[in-house]
Coordinates of C-alpha atoms and ligand atoms in Angstrom, one line a residue:
X1 CA 1.4 4.8 -20.8
X2 CA -1.9 6.3 -19.6
X3 CA -4.2 3.6 -20.9
X4 CA -6.9 2.7 -18.3
X5 CA -6.2 -0.6 -16.6
X6 CA -9.9 -1.0 -16.2
X7 CA -12.9 1.2 -16.8
X8 CA -16.1 1.5 -14.9
X9 CA -17.2 4.6 -13.0
X10 CA -13.5 5.6 -12.7
X11 CA -10.2 5.2 -14.4
X12 CA -7.0 4.1 -12.7
X13 CA -4.2 4.8 -15.1
X14 CA -1.1 2.7 -15.8
X15 CA 1.0 5.7 -14.8
X16 CA -0.7 5.8 -11.4
X17 CA 0.0 2.1 -11.0
X18 CA 3.6 2.6 -12.1
X19 CA 4.1 5.3 -9.6
X20 CA 3.2 2.9 -6.8
X21 CA 5.6 0.3 -8.2
X22 CA 8.6 2.6 -8.1
X23 CA 11.3 2.1 -5.5
X24 CA 9.9 3.2 -2.1
X25 CA 11.9 6.4 -1.9
X26 CA 10.1 7.7 -5.1
X27 CA 6.8 5.8 -4.9
X28 CA 3.4 7.2 -4.2
X29 CA 0.5 5.2 -2.8
X30 CA -2.7 4.0 -4.6
X31 CA -4.8 6.9 -6.0
X32 CA -7.5 8.5 -3.9
X33 CA -10.3 7.1 -6.1
X34 CA -9.4 3.5 -5.0
X35 CA -10.4 4.5 -1.5
X36 CA -13.6 6.4 -2.3
X37 CA -15.3 5.1 -5.4
X38 CA -17.9 2.5 -5.6
X39 CA -16.4 1.3 -9.0
X40 CA -13.0 0.7 -7.3
X41 CA -14.7 -1.1 -4.4
X42 CA -16.4 -3.5 -6.9
X43 CA -13.3 -3.8 -9.0
X44 CA -11.3 -4.8 -5.8
X45 CA -14.1 -7.3 -4.9
X46 CA -14.2 -8.9 -8.3
X47 CA -10.5 -8.7 -9.3
X48 CA -8.6 -8.8 -5.9
X49 CA -10.5 -10.2 -2.9
X50 CA -12.4 -12.7 -5.0
X51 CA -9.3 -14.1 -6.6
X52 CA -7.5 -14.8 -3.4
X53 CA -8.3 -16.5 -0.1
X54 CA -10.2 -13.8 1.8
X55 CA -11.1 -14.1 5.5
X56 CA -14.8 -13.8 6.2
X57 CA -15.4 -15.0 9.8
X58 CA -14.5 -17.3 12.6
X59 CA -15.4 -21.0 12.5
X60 CA -16.3 -20.9 16.2
X61 CA -19.1 -18.4 15.5
X62 CA -20.9 -21.0 13.4
X63 CA -23.2 -23.5 15.2
X64 CA -24.0 -27.1 14.3
X65 CA -27.0 -27.6 12.1
X66 CA -27.2 -23.9 11.4
X67 CA -27.2 -21.7 8.3
X68 CA -26.0 -18.1 8.5
X69 CA -26.3 -15.4 5.8
X70 CA -23.4 -13.1 5.1
X71 CA -22.9 -10.2 2.8
X72 CA -19.6 -10.2 1.1
X73 CA -19.1 -6.8 -0.4
X74 CA -22.6 -6.9 -1.8
X75 CA -22.6 -10.5 -2.8
X76 CA -25.1 -12.6 -0.7
X77 CA -23.5 -15.8 0.6
X78 CA -24.3 -18.2 3.4
X79 CA -22.5 -20.7 5.6
X80 CA -24.0 -24.1 6.4
X81 CA -22.6 -26.2 9.3
X82 CA -24.1 -29.7 9.2
X83 CA -24.6 -32.2 12.0
X84 CA -21.1 -33.6 11.5
X85 CA -19.7 -30.0 11.8
X86 CA -18.7 -29.8 8.2
X87 CA -18.7 -26.1 7.2
X88 CA -19.7 -25.2 3.6
X89 CA -20.2 -21.9 2.0
X90 CA -22.7 -21.2 -0.8
X91 CA -24.0 -18.4 -2.9
X92 CA -27.2 -17.3 -1.1
X93 CA -29.5 -17.6 -4.0
X94 CA -32.1 -20.0 -5.2
X95 CA -31.5 -21.7 -8.6
X96 CA -35.2 -21.2 -9.6
X97 CA -35.9 -17.5 -9.7
X98 CA -33.0 -16.2 -7.8
X99 CA -34.5 -15.4 -4.5
X100 CA -32.1 -14.9 -1.6
X101 CA -32.5 -18.1 0.3
X102 CA -31.3 -17.5 3.9
X103 CA -32.4 -14.3 5.4
X104 CA -31.3 -14.8 9.0
X105 CA -29.2 -17.3 11.0
X106 CA -31.3 -20.3 11.8
X107 CA -31.3 -23.9 12.7
X108 CA -31.9 -26.5 10.0
X109 CA -32.9 -30.1 9.9
X110 CA -30.3 -30.6 7.1
X111 CA -32.4 -28.8 4.5
X112 CA -32.8 -25.3 3.2
X113 CA -36.2 -24.5 1.8
X114 CA -36.7 -21.5 -0.5
X115 CA -39.7 -19.5 0.8
X116 CA -40.9 -18.6 -2.7
X117 CA -41.8 -21.9 -4.3
X118 CA -40.3 -24.3 -1.8
X119 CA -37.5 -25.7 -3.8
X120 CA -35.5 -27.6 -1.2
X121 CA -31.8 -28.1 -0.9
X122 CA -29.7 -30.2 1.4
X123 CA -27.0 -28.4 3.4
X124 CA -24.4 -30.2 1.3
X125 CA -25.8 -28.4 -1.7
X126 CA -28.0 -30.9 -3.7
X127 CA -31.4 -29.9 -5.0
X128 CA -33.7 -32.4 -3.2
X129 CA -37.3 -31.3 -4.0
X130 CA -39.1 -29.2 -6.6
X131 CA -42.7 -29.1 -5.5
X132 CA -45.3 -28.6 -8.3
X133 CA -42.6 -28.2 -11.0
X134 CA -44.7 -30.3 -13.4
X135 CA -48.0 -28.7 -12.4
X136 CA -50.1 -28.9 -9.3
X137 CA -49.2 -32.0 -7.4
X138 CA -46.4 -33.1 -9.9
X139 CA -43.1 -32.7 -8.2
X140 CA -40.8 -33.9 -10.9
X141 CA -40.5 -33.5 -14.7
X142 CA -38.7 -35.6 -17.2
X143 CA -35.3 -34.3 -18.4
X144 CA -35.1 -31.7 -15.6
X145 CA -31.5 -31.8 -14.4
X146 CA -31.6 -31.5 -10.6
X147 CA -27.8 -32.1 -10.4
X148 CA -26.9 -28.9 -12.1
X149 CA -29.4 -26.8 -10.1
X150 CA -28.1 -27.3 -6.6
X151 CA -26.7 -24.6 -4.4
X152 CA -23.7 -22.9 -6.0
X153 CA -20.7 -23.8 -3.7
X154 CA -17.9 -21.4 -2.8
X155 CA -14.5 -22.8 -2.1
X156 CA -13.7 -22.5 1.6
X157 CA -10.9 -23.3 4.0
X158 CA -10.3 -23.0 7.7
X159 CA -7.0 -22.0 9.2
X160 CA -6.3 -20.8 12.7
X161 CA -10.0 -20.8 13.4
X162 CA -10.6 -18.4 10.5
X163 CA -13.0 -19.2 7.7
X164 CA -11.6 -18.2 4.2
X165 CA -13.3 -18.3 0.9
X166 CA -12.0 -18.1 -2.7
X167 CA -14.9 -16.9 -4.8
X168 CA -13.2 -17.2 -8.2
X169 CA -12.2 -20.8 -7.4
X170 CA -8.9 -20.1 -9.1
X171 CA -6.5 -19.4 -6.3
X172 CA -3.9 -22.0 -5.5
X173 CA -4.9 -24.3 -2.6
X174 CA -4.8 -22.4 0.7
X175 CA -1.7 -24.2 2.0
X176 CA 0.2 -23.0 -1.1
X177 CA -1.2 -19.5 -1.1
X178 CA -0.4 -19.0 2.6
X179 CA 2.7 -21.2 2.8
X180 CA 5.1 -18.6 4.1
X181 CA 2.6 -17.5 6.8
X182 CA 1.8 -21.1 7.8
X183 CA 5.5 -22.0 8.2
X184 CA 6.3 -18.8 10.2
X185 CA 3.4 -19.6 12.5
X186 CA 4.5 -23.2 13.0
X187 CA 8.1 -22.2 13.5
X188 CA 7.2 -19.7 16.2
X189 CA 4.4 -21.6 17.9
X190 CA 5.1 -25.2 17.1
X191 CA 3.5 -27.6 14.7
X192 CA 0.7 -28.4 17.2
X193 CA -0.3 -24.8 17.8
X194 CA -3.5 -25.1 15.8
X195 CA -4.7 -27.9 18.1
X196 CA -3.4 -26.2 21.3
X197 CA -4.9 -22.8 20.7
X198 CA -8.6 -22.4 21.6
X199 CA -10.7 -19.4 20.9
X200 CA -11.9 -17.6 24.0
X201 CA -15.6 -17.0 24.6
X202 CA -17.5 -13.7 24.2
X203 CA -14.9 -12.0 26.4
X204 CA -12.4 -12.6 23.6
X205 CA -14.4 -11.2 20.7
X206 CA -14.4 -7.6 19.5
X207 CA -16.1 -5.9 16.6
X208 CA -15.2 -2.4 15.6
X209 CA -16.9 -0.3 12.8
X210 CA -14.6 2.0 10.9
X211 CA -15.5 4.9 8.6
X212 CA -12.6 4.1 6.2
X213 CA -11.8 2.0 3.3
X214 CA -10.7 -1.5 4.2
X215 CA -7.2 -0.9 2.8
X216 CA -6.5 1.9 5.3
X217 CA -7.2 -0.5 8.2
X218 CA -4.7 -2.9 6.7
X219 CA -2.1 -0.2 6.0
X220 CA -2.4 1.2 9.5
X221 CA -1.6 -2.3 10.9
X222 CA 1.4 -2.7 8.7
X223 CA 3.4 0.0 10.3
X224 CA 4.6 0.8 13.8
X225 CA 5.7 4.3 12.8
X226 CA 2.7 5.8 14.5
X227 CA 3.2 3.9 17.7
X228 CA 4.7 6.6 19.9
X229 CA 2.1 9.2 18.8
X230 CA -1.1 7.2 18.7
X231 CA -0.4 4.4 21.2
X232 CA 1.6 6.0 24.0
X233 CA 0.7 3.3 26.5
X234 CA 1.6 0.4 24.2
X235 CA 4.8 2.2 23.3
X236 CA 6.0 1.9 26.9
X237 CA 5.9 -1.9 26.9
X238 CA 6.3 -2.5 23.2
X239 CA 8.3 0.5 21.9
X240 CA 8.8 1.5 18.3
X241 CA 12.6 1.1 18.7
X242 CA 12.2 -2.6 19.2
X243 CA 10.0 -3.1 16.1
X244 CA 11.3 -4.4 12.7
X245 CA 9.2 -4.3 9.6
X246 CA 9.5 -7.6 7.8
X247 CA 8.4 -8.9 4.4
X248 CA 7.5 -12.5 4.9
X249 CA 6.4 -13.4 1.3
X250 CA 4.8 -11.8 -1.7
X251 CA 1.4 -11.8 0.2
X252 CA 2.5 -11.3 3.8
X253 CA 4.3 -8.6 5.7
X254 CA 4.3 -7.0 9.1
X255 CA 6.0 -5.9 12.3
X256 CA 8.2 -8.1 14.5
X257 CA 9.0 -6.8 18.0
X258 CA 11.5 -8.2 20.5
X259 CA 9.7 -6.5 23.3
X260 CA 6.0 -7.1 24.1
X261 CA 5.8 -7.1 27.8
X262 CA 2.5 -5.7 29.2
X263 CA 3.3 -7.2 32.6
X264 CA -0.3 -8.4 33.3
X265 CA -1.0 -10.4 36.4
X266 CA 2.6 -11.7 36.7
X267 CA 1.8 -13.7 39.9
X268 CA -0.5 -16.0 37.9
X269 CA 0.4 -15.7 34.2
X270 CA -1.5 -17.1 31.3
X271 CA 0.1 -20.4 30.1
X272 CA 2.6 -20.1 27.3
X273 CA 2.7 -22.1 24.1
X274 CA 5.0 -25.1 25.0
X275 CA 7.0 -24.7 21.8
X276 CA 7.6 -21.0 22.1
X277 CA 11.3 -20.2 22.5
X278 CA 11.9 -19.7 26.3
X279 CA 14.6 -17.2 25.6
X280 CA 12.3 -15.0 23.6
X281 CA 9.1 -14.8 25.7
X282 CA 8.6 -11.1 24.8
X283 CA 8.7 -11.6 21.1
X284 CA 5.6 -10.4 19.3
X285 CA 4.8 -10.8 15.6
X286 CA 2.1 -8.8 13.7
X287 CA 1.8 -10.1 10.2
X288 CA -0.9 -9.3 7.7
X289 CA -1.9 -12.2 5.3
X290 CA -3.1 -10.3 2.3
X291 CA -5.7 -9.2 1.5
X292 CA -7.5 -8.9 4.9
X293 CA -6.3 -11.0 7.8
X294 CA -4.3 -9.2 10.6
X295 CA -2.6 -11.5 13.0
X296 CA -0.9 -11.1 16.4
X297 CA 1.4 -13.8 17.8
X298 CA 2.5 -13.6 21.4
X299 CA 3.9 -16.4 23.7
X300 CA 0.6 -16.7 25.6
X301 CA -2.1 -15.6 23.2
X302 CA -2.7 -15.2 19.5
X303 CA -5.3 -12.9 17.9
X304 CA -6.8 -12.7 14.4
X305 CA -8.5 -9.6 13.1
X306 CA -10.5 -9.8 9.9
X307 CA -11.1 -6.7 8.0
X308 CA -14.5 -6.9 6.3
X309 CA -15.0 -4.3 3.6
X310 CA -18.5 -2.9 3.7
X311 CA -18.5 0.1 1.3
X312 CA -15.8 2.3 -0.3
X313 CA -15.7 4.3 2.9
X314 CA -16.5 1.8 5.6
X315 CA -15.3 -1.5 7.0
X316 CA -15.6 -3.6 10.1
X317 CA -12.9 -5.3 12.2
X318 CA -13.8 -8.6 13.7
X319 CA -11.2 -9.8 16.3
X320 CA -11.0 -13.0 18.3
X321 CA -8.3 -13.9 20.7
X322 CA -7.0 -17.5 21.2
X323 CA -5.3 -18.9 24.3
X324 CA -3.5 -22.1 25.2
X325 CA -5.9 -24.9 26.0
X326 CA -8.3 -24.4 28.9
X327 CA -6.9 -20.8 29.5
X328 CA -9.3 -19.8 26.7
X329 CA -12.4 -20.4 28.7
X330 CA -11.6 -21.4 32.3
X331 CA -12.6 -19.1 35.2
X332 CA -9.1 -19.4 36.6
X333 CA -8.0 -17.0 33.9
X334 CA -11.0 -14.7 33.6
X335 CA -9.1 -11.7 35.0
X336 CA -6.1 -12.3 32.8
X337 CA -8.2 -12.6 29.7
X338 CA -10.2 -9.5 30.6
X339 CA -7.0 -7.5 31.3
X340 CA -5.5 -8.7 28.0
X341 CA -8.7 -7.8 26.0
X342 CA -8.9 -4.3 27.7
X343 CA -5.3 -3.6 26.6
X344 CA -6.0 -4.6 23.0
X345 CA -9.3 -2.7 23.0
X346 CA -7.4 0.4 24.0
X347 CA -4.9 -0.1 21.2
X348 CA -7.4 -0.8 18.5
X349 CA -9.7 2.1 19.6
X350 CA -6.7 4.4 19.3
X351 CA -6.3 3.4 15.7
X352 CA -9.9 4.4 14.7
X353 CA -9.4 8.1 14.4
X354 CA -6.2 8.0 12.3
X355 CA -7.8 5.5 9.9
X356 CA -11.0 7.7 9.6
X357 CA -9.0 10.9 9.1
X358 CA -6.9 9.2 6.4
X359 CA -10.2 8.4 4.7
X360 CA -11.3 12.0 4.9
X361 CA -7.9 13.0 3.4
X362 CA -8.6 10.7 0.4
X363 CA -11.2 13.4 -0.7
X364 CA -8.5 16.0 -1.0
X365 CA -7.2 16.9 -4.5
X366 CA -4.1 18.0 -2.5
X367 CA -3.2 14.4 -1.8
X368 CA -2.0 12.3 -4.8
X369 CA -0.9 9.1 -3.1
X370 CA 1.5 10.6 -0.6
X371 CA 4.9 9.2 0.2
X372 CA 6.5 6.5 2.3
X373 CA 9.3 6.3 4.9
X374 CA 11.8 4.0 3.2
X375 CA 12.4 2.3 6.5
X376 CA 9.3 2.5 8.7
X377 CA 6.7 2.3 5.9
X378 CA 8.3 -0.6 4.1
X379 CA 5.5 -3.0 4.8
X380 CA 2.8 -0.5 3.9
X381 CA 4.5 0.1 0.5
X382 CA 4.8 -3.7 0.0
X383 CA 1.0 -3.9 0.4
X384 CA 0.4 -1.0 -2.0
X385 CA 2.6 -2.7 -4.5
X386 CA 0.7 -5.9 -4.1
X387 CA -2.6 -4.1 -4.7
X388 CA -1.1 -2.2 -7.6
X389 CA -0.1 -5.5 -9.3
X390 CA -3.6 -6.9 -8.8
X391 CA -5.0 -3.8 -10.7
X392 CA -2.6 -4.7 -13.5
X393 CA -3.7 -8.4 -13.7
Ligands
FES401 S1 -37.2 -18.7 -6.3 FE1 -36.7 -20.3 -5.0 S2 -38.2 -21.8 -5.3 FE2 -38.7 -20.3 -6.7
FE2_402 FE1 -1.9 1.3 15.6

């Protein structure tokens, strides 16, 4: 019963996992070590986030003919957007002696040249040149297999303007992995929502650094229990009493509210999605697509917040807001976008302290996974169970 489910610098025992998997009334959460230990961070990287579709950024933040390095939980990767605007993701390492290839975001002419010995790759991944490989002035050698020494590609997909990767290459196709979320999104916002919604400019982007494990940022978003205490202003126009925790699928859960009515600039409102139910204009939905994409669906704007794990005790939230058509960027709606962003900044800033104090609490031997409200913590427990099952796999 107490066999380790994996061993590195820490043990997580089967009995700790089983405790999470109990019915919610009796369950505890994931053990403290999974929030504080480097070994758990790396385990989750290699056995959870790498095996699923994990959000890493926004497609709109990538420029044409540009490569951009990223650090995915310690693994160097880079994106390459070619002149036809195809986006690819690669391991950021040269096939020769393993140098990190791309050190900063920069324009390309379609080629990526390693600074060490000038091996040259195309942005579609092929190894195109190997200067001096056969001695000075001899750029090719017989039987050297260039085809197997190109850039190492990482599977990627874009949905809702969010760039996802699947490092292991083994997840079902994105449309299958996120089927429940995609159909919910289309039902609420219409089949053409992806085309209609446009990402706002810089005024619609927000980045927040948090001193907490990435899971705590997700868990905090999954419950509205804290709303009256942490978000008193939000609770006036979107009260806890109007929220319902919903499980959408094995890998998605979150809050649905019947009442999201901030009353911004009602004399000249932001345009609504044409397919949104006209009788339910104050509906708001706040699902999490596991592992790390937090979504907000409202009649006149949608947001996506990516939780980027940085270390066991730190993560970053990257948020972008999307509006209907020209409302995303036109001056006509500058004030409304700014008002909307200010309200969300207020809400997300209010969540920083609780998340960081939960992280500090994970250092306490007096806390052994805690407990859940069977009603209001339903979605948080669902996420804990999903994580616990990944530890078992
Ligand atoms: S390490 Fe890149 S060319 Fe040698
Ligand atoms: Fe909150």
